[in-house]
PDB file of C-alpha atoms in Angstrom:
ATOM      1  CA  UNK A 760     -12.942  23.214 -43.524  1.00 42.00           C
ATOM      2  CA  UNK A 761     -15.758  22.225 -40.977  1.00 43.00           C
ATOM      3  CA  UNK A 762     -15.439  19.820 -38.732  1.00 42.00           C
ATOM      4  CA  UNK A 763     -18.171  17.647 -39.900  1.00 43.00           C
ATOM      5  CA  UNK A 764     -15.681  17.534 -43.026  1.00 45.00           C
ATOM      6  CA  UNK A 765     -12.340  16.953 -41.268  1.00 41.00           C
ATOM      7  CA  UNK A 766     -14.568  13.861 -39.205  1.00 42.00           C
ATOM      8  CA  UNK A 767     -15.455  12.577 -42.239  1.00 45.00           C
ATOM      9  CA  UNK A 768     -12.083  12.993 -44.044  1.00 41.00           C
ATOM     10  CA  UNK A 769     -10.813  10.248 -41.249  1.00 42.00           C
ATOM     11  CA  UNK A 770     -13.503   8.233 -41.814  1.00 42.00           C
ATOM     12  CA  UNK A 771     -15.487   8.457 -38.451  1.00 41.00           C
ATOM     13  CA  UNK A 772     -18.829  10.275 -38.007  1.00 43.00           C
ATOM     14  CA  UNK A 773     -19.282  12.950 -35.163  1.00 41.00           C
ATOM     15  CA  UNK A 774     -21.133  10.564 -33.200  1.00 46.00           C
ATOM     16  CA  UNK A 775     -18.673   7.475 -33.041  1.00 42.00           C
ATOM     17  CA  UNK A 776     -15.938   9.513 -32.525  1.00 40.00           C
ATOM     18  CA  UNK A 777     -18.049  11.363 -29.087  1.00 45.00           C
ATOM     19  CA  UNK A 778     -19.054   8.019 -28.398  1.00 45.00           C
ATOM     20  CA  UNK A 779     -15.705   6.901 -28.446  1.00 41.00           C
ATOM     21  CA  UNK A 780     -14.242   9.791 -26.557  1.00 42.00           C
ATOM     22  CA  UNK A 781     -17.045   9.502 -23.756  1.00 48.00           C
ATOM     23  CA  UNK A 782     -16.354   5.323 -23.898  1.00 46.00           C
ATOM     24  CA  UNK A 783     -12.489   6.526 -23.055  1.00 45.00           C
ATOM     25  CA  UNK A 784     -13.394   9.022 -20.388  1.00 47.00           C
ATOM     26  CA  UNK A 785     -15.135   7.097 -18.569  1.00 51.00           C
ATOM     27  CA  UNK A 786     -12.878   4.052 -18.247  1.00 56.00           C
ATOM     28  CA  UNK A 787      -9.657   6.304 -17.675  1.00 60.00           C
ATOM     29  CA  UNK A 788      -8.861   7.488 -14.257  1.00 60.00           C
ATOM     30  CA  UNK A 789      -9.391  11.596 -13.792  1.00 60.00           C
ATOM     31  CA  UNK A 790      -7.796  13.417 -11.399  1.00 61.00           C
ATOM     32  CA  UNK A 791      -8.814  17.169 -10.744  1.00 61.00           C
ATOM     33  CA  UNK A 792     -11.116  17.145 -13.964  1.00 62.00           C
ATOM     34  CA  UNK A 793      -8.287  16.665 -15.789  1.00 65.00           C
ATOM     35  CA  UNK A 794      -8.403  12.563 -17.773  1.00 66.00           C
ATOM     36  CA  UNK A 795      -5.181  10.894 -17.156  1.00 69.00           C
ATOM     37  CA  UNK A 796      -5.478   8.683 -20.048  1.00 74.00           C
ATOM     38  CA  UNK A 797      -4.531   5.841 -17.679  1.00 82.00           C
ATOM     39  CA  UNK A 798      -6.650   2.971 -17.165  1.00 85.00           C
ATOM     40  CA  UNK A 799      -7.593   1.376 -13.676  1.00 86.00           C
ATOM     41  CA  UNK A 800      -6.944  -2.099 -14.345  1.00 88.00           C
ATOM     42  CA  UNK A 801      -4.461  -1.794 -16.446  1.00 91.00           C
ATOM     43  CA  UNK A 802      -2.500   0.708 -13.640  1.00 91.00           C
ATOM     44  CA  UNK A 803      -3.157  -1.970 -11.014  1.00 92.00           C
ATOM     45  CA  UNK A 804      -1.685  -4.871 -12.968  1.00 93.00           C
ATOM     46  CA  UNK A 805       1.514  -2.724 -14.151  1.00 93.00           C
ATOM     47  CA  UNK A 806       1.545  -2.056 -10.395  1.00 94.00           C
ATOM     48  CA  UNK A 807       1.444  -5.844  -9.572  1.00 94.00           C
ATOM     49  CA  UNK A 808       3.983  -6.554 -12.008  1.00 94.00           C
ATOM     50  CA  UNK A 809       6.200  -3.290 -10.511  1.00 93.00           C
ATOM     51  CA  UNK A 810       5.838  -5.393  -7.011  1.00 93.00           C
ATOM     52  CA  UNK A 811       6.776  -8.159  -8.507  1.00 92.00           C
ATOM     53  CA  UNK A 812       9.819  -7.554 -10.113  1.00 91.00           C
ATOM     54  CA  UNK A 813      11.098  -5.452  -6.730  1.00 89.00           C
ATOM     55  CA  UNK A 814      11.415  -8.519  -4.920  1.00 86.00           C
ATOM     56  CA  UNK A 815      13.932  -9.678  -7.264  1.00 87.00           C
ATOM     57  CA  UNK A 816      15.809  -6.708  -7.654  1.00 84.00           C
ATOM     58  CA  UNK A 817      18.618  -5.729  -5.161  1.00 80.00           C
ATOM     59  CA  UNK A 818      17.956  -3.301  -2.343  1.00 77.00           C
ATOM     60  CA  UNK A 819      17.888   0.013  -3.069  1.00 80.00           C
ATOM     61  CA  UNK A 820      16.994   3.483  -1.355  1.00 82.00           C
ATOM     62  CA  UNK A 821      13.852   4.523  -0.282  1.00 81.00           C
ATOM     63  CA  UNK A 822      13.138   7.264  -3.001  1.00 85.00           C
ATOM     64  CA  UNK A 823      14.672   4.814  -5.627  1.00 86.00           C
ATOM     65  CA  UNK A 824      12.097   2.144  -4.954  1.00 85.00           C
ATOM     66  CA  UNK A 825       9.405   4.744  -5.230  1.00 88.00           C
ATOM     67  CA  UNK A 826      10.127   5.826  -8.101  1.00 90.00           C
ATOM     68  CA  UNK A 827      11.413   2.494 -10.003  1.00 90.00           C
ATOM     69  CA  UNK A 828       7.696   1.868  -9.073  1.00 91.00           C
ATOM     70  CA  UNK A 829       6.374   5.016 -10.419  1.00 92.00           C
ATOM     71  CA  UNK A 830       8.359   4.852 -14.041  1.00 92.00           C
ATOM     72  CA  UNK A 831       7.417   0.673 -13.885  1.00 92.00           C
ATOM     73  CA  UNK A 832       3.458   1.672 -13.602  1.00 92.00           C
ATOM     74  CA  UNK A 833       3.367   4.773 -15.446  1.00 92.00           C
ATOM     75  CA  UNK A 834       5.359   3.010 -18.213  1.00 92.00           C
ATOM     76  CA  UNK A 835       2.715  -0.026 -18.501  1.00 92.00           C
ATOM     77  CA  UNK A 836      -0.079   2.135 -18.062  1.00 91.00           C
ATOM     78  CA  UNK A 837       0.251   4.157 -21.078  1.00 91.00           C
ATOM     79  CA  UNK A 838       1.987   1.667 -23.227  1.00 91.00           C
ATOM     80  CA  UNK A 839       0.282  -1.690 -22.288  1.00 90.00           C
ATOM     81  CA  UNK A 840      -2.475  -1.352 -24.996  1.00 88.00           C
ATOM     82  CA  UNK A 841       0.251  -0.662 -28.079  1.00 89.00           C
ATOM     83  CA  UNK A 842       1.840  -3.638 -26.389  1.00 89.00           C
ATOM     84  CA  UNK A 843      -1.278  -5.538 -26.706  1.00 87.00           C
ATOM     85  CA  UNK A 844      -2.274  -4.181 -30.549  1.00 86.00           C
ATOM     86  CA  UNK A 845       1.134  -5.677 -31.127  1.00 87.00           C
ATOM     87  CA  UNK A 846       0.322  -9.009 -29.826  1.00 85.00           C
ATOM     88  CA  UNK A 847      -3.046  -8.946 -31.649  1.00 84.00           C
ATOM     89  CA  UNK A 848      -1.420  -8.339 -34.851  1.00 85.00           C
ATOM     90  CA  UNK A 849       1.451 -11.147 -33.502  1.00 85.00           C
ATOM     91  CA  UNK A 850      -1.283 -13.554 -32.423  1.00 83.00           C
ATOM     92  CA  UNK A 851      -4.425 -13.134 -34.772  1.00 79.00           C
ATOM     93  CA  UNK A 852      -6.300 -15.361 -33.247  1.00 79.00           C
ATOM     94  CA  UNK A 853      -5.763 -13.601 -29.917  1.00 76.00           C
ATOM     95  CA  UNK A 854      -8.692 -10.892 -29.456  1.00 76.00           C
ATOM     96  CA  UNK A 855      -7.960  -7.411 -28.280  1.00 74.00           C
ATOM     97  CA  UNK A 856     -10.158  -7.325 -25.185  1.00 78.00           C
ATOM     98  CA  UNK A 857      -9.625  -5.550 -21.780  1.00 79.00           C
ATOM     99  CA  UNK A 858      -7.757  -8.865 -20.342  1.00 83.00           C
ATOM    100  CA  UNK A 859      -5.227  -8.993 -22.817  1.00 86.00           C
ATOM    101  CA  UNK A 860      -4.374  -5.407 -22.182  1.00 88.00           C
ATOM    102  CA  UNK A 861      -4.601  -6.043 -18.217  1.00 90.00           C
ATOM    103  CA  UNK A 862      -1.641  -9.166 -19.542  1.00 91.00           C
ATOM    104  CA  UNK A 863      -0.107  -6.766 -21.197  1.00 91.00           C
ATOM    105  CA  UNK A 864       0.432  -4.599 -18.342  1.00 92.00           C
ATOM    106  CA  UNK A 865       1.465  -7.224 -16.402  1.00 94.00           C
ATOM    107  CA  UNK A 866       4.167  -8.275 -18.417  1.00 93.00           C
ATOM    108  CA  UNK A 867       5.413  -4.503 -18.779  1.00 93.00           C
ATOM    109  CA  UNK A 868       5.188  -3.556 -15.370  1.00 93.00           C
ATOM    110  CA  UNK A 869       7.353  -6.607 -14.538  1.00 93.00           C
ATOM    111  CA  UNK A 870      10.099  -5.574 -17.392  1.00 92.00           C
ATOM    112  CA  UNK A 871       9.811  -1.923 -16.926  1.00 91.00           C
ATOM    113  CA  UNK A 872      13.156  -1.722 -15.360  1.00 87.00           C
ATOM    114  CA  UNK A 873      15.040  -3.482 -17.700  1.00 87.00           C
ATOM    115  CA  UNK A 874      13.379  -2.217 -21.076  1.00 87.00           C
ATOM    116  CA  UNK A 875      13.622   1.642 -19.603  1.00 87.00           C
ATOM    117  CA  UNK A 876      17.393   1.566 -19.902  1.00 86.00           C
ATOM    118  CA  UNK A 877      17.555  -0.473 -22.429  1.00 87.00           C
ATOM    119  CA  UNK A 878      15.498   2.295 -24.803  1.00 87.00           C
ATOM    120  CA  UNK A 879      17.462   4.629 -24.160  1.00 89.00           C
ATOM    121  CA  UNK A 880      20.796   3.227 -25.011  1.00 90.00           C
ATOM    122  CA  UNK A 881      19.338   2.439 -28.517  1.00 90.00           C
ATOM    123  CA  UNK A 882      18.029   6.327 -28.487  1.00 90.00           C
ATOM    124  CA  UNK A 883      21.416   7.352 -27.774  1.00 90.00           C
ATOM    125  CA  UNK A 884      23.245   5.191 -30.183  1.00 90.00           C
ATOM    126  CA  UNK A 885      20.706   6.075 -32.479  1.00 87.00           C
ATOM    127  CA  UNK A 886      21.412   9.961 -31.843  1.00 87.00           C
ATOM    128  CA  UNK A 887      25.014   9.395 -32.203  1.00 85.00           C
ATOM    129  CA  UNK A 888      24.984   8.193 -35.562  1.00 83.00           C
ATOM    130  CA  UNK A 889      22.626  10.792 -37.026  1.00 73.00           C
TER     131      UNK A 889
ATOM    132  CA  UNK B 743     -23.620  17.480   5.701  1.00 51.00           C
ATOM    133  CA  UNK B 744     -23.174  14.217   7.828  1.00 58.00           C
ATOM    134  CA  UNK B 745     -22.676  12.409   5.194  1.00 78.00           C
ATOM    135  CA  UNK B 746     -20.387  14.044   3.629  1.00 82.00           C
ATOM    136  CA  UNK B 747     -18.103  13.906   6.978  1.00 84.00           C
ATOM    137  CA  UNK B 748     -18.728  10.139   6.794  1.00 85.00           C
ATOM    138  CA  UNK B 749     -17.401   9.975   3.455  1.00 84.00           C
ATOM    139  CA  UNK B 750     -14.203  12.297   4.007  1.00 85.00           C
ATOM    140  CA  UNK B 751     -13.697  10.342   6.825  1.00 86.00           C
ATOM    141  CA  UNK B 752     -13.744   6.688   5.459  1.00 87.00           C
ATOM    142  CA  UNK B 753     -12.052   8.184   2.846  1.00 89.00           C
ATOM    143  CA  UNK B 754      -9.457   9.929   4.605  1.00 90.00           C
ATOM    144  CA  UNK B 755      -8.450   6.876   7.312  1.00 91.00           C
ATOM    145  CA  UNK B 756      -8.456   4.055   4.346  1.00 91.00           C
ATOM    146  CA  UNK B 757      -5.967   6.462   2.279  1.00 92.00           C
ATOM    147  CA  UNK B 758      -4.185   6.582   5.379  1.00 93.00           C
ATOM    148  CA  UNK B 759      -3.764   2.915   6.342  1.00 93.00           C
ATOM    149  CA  UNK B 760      -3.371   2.173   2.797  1.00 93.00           C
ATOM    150  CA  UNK B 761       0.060   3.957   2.624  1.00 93.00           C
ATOM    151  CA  UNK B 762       1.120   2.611   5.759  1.00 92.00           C
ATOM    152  CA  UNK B 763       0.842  -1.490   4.297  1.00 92.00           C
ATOM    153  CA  UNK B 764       2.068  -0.189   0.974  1.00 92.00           C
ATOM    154  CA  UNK B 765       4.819   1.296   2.080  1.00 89.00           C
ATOM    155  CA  UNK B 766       5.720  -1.057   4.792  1.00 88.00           C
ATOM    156  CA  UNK B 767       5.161  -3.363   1.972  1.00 89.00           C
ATOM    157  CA  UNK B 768       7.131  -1.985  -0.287  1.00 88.00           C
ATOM    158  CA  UNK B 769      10.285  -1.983   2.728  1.00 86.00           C
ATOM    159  CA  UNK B 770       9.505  -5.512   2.851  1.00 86.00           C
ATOM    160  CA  UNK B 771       9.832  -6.481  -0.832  1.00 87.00           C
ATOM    161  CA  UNK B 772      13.016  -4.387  -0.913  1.00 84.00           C
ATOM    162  CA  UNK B 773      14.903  -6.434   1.400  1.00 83.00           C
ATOM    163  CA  UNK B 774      14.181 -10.013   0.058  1.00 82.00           C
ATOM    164  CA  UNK B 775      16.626 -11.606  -2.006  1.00 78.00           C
ATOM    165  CA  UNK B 776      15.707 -13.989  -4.484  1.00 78.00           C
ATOM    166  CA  UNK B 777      16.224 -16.874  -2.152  1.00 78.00           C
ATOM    167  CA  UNK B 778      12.774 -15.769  -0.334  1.00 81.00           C
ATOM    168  CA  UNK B 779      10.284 -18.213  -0.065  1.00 82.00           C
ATOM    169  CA  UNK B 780       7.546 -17.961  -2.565  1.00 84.00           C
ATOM    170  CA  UNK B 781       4.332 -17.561  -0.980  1.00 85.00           C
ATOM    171  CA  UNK B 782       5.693 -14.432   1.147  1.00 84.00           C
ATOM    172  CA  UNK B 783       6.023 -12.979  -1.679  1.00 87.00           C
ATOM    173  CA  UNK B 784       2.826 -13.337  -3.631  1.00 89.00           C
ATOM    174  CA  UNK B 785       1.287 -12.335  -0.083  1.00 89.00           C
ATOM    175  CA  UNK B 786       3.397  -8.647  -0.309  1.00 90.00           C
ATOM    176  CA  UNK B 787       2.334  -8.170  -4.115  1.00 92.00           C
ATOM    177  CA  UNK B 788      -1.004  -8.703  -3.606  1.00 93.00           C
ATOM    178  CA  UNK B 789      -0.919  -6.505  -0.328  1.00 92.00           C
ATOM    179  CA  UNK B 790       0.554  -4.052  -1.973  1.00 93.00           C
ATOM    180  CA  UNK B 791      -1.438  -4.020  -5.301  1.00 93.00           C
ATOM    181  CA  UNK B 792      -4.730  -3.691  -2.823  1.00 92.00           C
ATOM    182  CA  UNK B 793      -3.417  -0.995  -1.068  1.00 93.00           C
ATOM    183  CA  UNK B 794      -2.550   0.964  -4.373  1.00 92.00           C
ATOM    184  CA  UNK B 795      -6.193  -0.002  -5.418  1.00 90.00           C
ATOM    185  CA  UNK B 796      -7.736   1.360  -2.142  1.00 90.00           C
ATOM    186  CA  UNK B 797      -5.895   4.469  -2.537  1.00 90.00           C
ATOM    187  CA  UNK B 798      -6.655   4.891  -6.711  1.00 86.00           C
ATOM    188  CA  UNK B 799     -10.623   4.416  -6.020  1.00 84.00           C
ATOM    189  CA  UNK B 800     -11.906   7.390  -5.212  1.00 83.00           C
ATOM    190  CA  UNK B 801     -10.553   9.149  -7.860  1.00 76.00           C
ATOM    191  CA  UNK B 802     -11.751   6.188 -10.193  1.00 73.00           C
ATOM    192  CA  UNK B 803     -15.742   6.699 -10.619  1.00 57.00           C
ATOM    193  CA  UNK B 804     -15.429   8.231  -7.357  1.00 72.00           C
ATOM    194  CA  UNK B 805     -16.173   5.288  -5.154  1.00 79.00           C
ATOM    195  CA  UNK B 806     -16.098   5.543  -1.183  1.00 83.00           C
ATOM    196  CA  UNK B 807     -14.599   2.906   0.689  1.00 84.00           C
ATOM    197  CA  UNK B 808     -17.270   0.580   2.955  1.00 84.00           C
ATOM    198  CA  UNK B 809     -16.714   0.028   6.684  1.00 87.00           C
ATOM    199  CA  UNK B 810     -16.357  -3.538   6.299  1.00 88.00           C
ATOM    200  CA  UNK B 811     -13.115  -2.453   3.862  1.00 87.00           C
ATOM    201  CA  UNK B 812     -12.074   0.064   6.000  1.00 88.00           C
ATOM    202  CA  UNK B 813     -11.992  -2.438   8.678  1.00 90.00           C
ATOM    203  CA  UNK B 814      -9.933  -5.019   7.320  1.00 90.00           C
ATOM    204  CA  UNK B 815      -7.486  -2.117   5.978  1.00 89.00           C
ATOM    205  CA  UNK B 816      -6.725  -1.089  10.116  1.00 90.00           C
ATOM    206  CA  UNK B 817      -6.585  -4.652  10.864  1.00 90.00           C
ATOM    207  CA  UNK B 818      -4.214  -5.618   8.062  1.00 88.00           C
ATOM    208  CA  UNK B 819      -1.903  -2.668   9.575  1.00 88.00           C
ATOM    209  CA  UNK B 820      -1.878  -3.274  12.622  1.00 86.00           C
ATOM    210  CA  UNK B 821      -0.370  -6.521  11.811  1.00 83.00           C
ATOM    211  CA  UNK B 822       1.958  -5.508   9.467  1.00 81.00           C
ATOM    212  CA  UNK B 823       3.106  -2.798  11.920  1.00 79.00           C
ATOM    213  CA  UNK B 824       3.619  -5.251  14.477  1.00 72.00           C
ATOM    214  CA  UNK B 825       7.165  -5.119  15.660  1.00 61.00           C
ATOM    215  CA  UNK B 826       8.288  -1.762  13.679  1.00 58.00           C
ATOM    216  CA  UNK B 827       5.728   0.903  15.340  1.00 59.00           C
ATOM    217  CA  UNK B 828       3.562  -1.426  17.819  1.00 56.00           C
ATOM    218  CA  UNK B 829       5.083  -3.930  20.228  1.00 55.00           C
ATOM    219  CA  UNK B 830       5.429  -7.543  19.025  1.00 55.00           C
ATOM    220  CA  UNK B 831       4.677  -9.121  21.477  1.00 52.00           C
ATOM    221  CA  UNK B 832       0.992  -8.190  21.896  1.00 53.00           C
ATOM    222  CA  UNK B 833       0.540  -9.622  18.535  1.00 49.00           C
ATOM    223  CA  UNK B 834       0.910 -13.506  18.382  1.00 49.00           C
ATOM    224  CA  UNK B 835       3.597 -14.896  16.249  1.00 47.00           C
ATOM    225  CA  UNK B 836       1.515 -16.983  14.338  1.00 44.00           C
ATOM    226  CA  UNK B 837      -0.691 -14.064  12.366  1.00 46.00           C
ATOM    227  CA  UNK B 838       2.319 -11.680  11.819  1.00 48.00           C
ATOM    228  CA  UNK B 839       4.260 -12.283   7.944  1.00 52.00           C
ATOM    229  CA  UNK B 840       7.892 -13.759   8.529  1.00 53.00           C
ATOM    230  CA  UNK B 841       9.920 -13.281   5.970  1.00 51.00           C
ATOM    231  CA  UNK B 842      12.900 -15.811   7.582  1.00 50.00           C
ATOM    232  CA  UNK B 843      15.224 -15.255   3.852  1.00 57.00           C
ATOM    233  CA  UNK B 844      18.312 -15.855   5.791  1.00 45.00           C
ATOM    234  CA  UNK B 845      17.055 -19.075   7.734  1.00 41.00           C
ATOM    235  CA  UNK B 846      15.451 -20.548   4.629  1.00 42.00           C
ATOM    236  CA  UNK B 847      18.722 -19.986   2.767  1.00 45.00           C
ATOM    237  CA  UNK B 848      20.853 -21.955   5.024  1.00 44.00           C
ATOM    238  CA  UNK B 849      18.813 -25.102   5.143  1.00 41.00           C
TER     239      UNK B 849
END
């Protein structure tokens, strides 16, 4: 099958879905040519909210912190805008716009280290009883 | 090709500074409880969350740091680092961030 076909079996033409792609590159962060996926804001607000919640948590070693920091941003910055598609379809009257996600972020960022465990208990019980 | 040294070199010392606040931030917002005061606090975030954005913005859209920014980056150091790395007492009191958790707890 071409892939002017398998575009238009999705329902996108060849041109939205460049657009698109270009539209993503360009807002994503990039590091050695290679696109990260990760948006700016977004990364900085998960970051905030990472902050944030480490002033309320106890005190912990160096390389801990660091890296409760790194799993708190990473984790907002790649699952932020599901988090906000989720509030959209929550909320209709909310619109999905780049603030929303930026919230979004926020809010994950600042729970990070309390919904990271807390996923993978239900993976494991879920595992368990498969 | 002088230029190009300018850039590597604002680019170079504001990375640099930047991960000295963040981290000393980050040593700071270790150690408070949740008895801190409040505005400390919001201070150390949004230190911290600038620092991570200096460091971030060259790779996003590739944007060199001014002089002006670069500026206020040493300067915010140098305070910060007041008292760990440089003496305290060349630095008045009054500019330098006191945490004072355990003397706000016991009032």
């Amino acid at each position: 099958m071409a892939l002017r076909d398998q575009t238009e079996l999705w329902g996108f033409a060849m041109d939205q879905v460049t657009s698109a792609t270009h539209a993503i590159a360009a807002t994503t962060i990039t590091v050695a040519g290679v696109t990260t996926g990760l948006s700016y804001e977004i990364l900085l607000a998960g970051f905030a909210g990472a902050l944030a919640s480490l002033s309320y948590l106890d005190a912990m070693p160096a390389w801990r912190r660091l890296w409760s920091l790194v799993t708190s941003t990473l984790t907002a910055g790649y699952t932020a805008p599901v988090m906000a598609a989720g509030l959209e379809w929550l909320l209709p009257t909310l619109e999905l716009s780049n603030g929303t996600m930026v919230a979004a972020g926020f809010i994950l960022g600042v729970t990070a280290q309390a919904l990271i465990p807390g996923a993978l208990v239900i993976v494991r019980r879920k595992s368990e009883t498969v | 090709m002088a230029s190009s040294t300018i850039v590597f070199f604002l680019i170079g010392t504001n990375t640099l500074f930047a991960a000295a606040i963040l981290w000393s931030t980050l040593t700071a917002l270790s150690t408070m409880t949740r008895k801190c005061n409040f505005w400390p606090r919001v201070a150390y975030v949004l230190m911290g969350t600038g620092a991570f954005a200096a460091i971030l913005a060259p790779f996003y859209l590739e944007r060199v740091p001014t002089l002006p920014e670069l500026m206020f980056m040493v300067a915010l150091t140098i305070l910060r680092l007041s008292g760990n790395i440089l003496p305290r007492q060349r630095i008045p009191q009054a500019v330098s961030l006191n945490l004072s958790c355990e003397a706000r707890s016991k009032r």
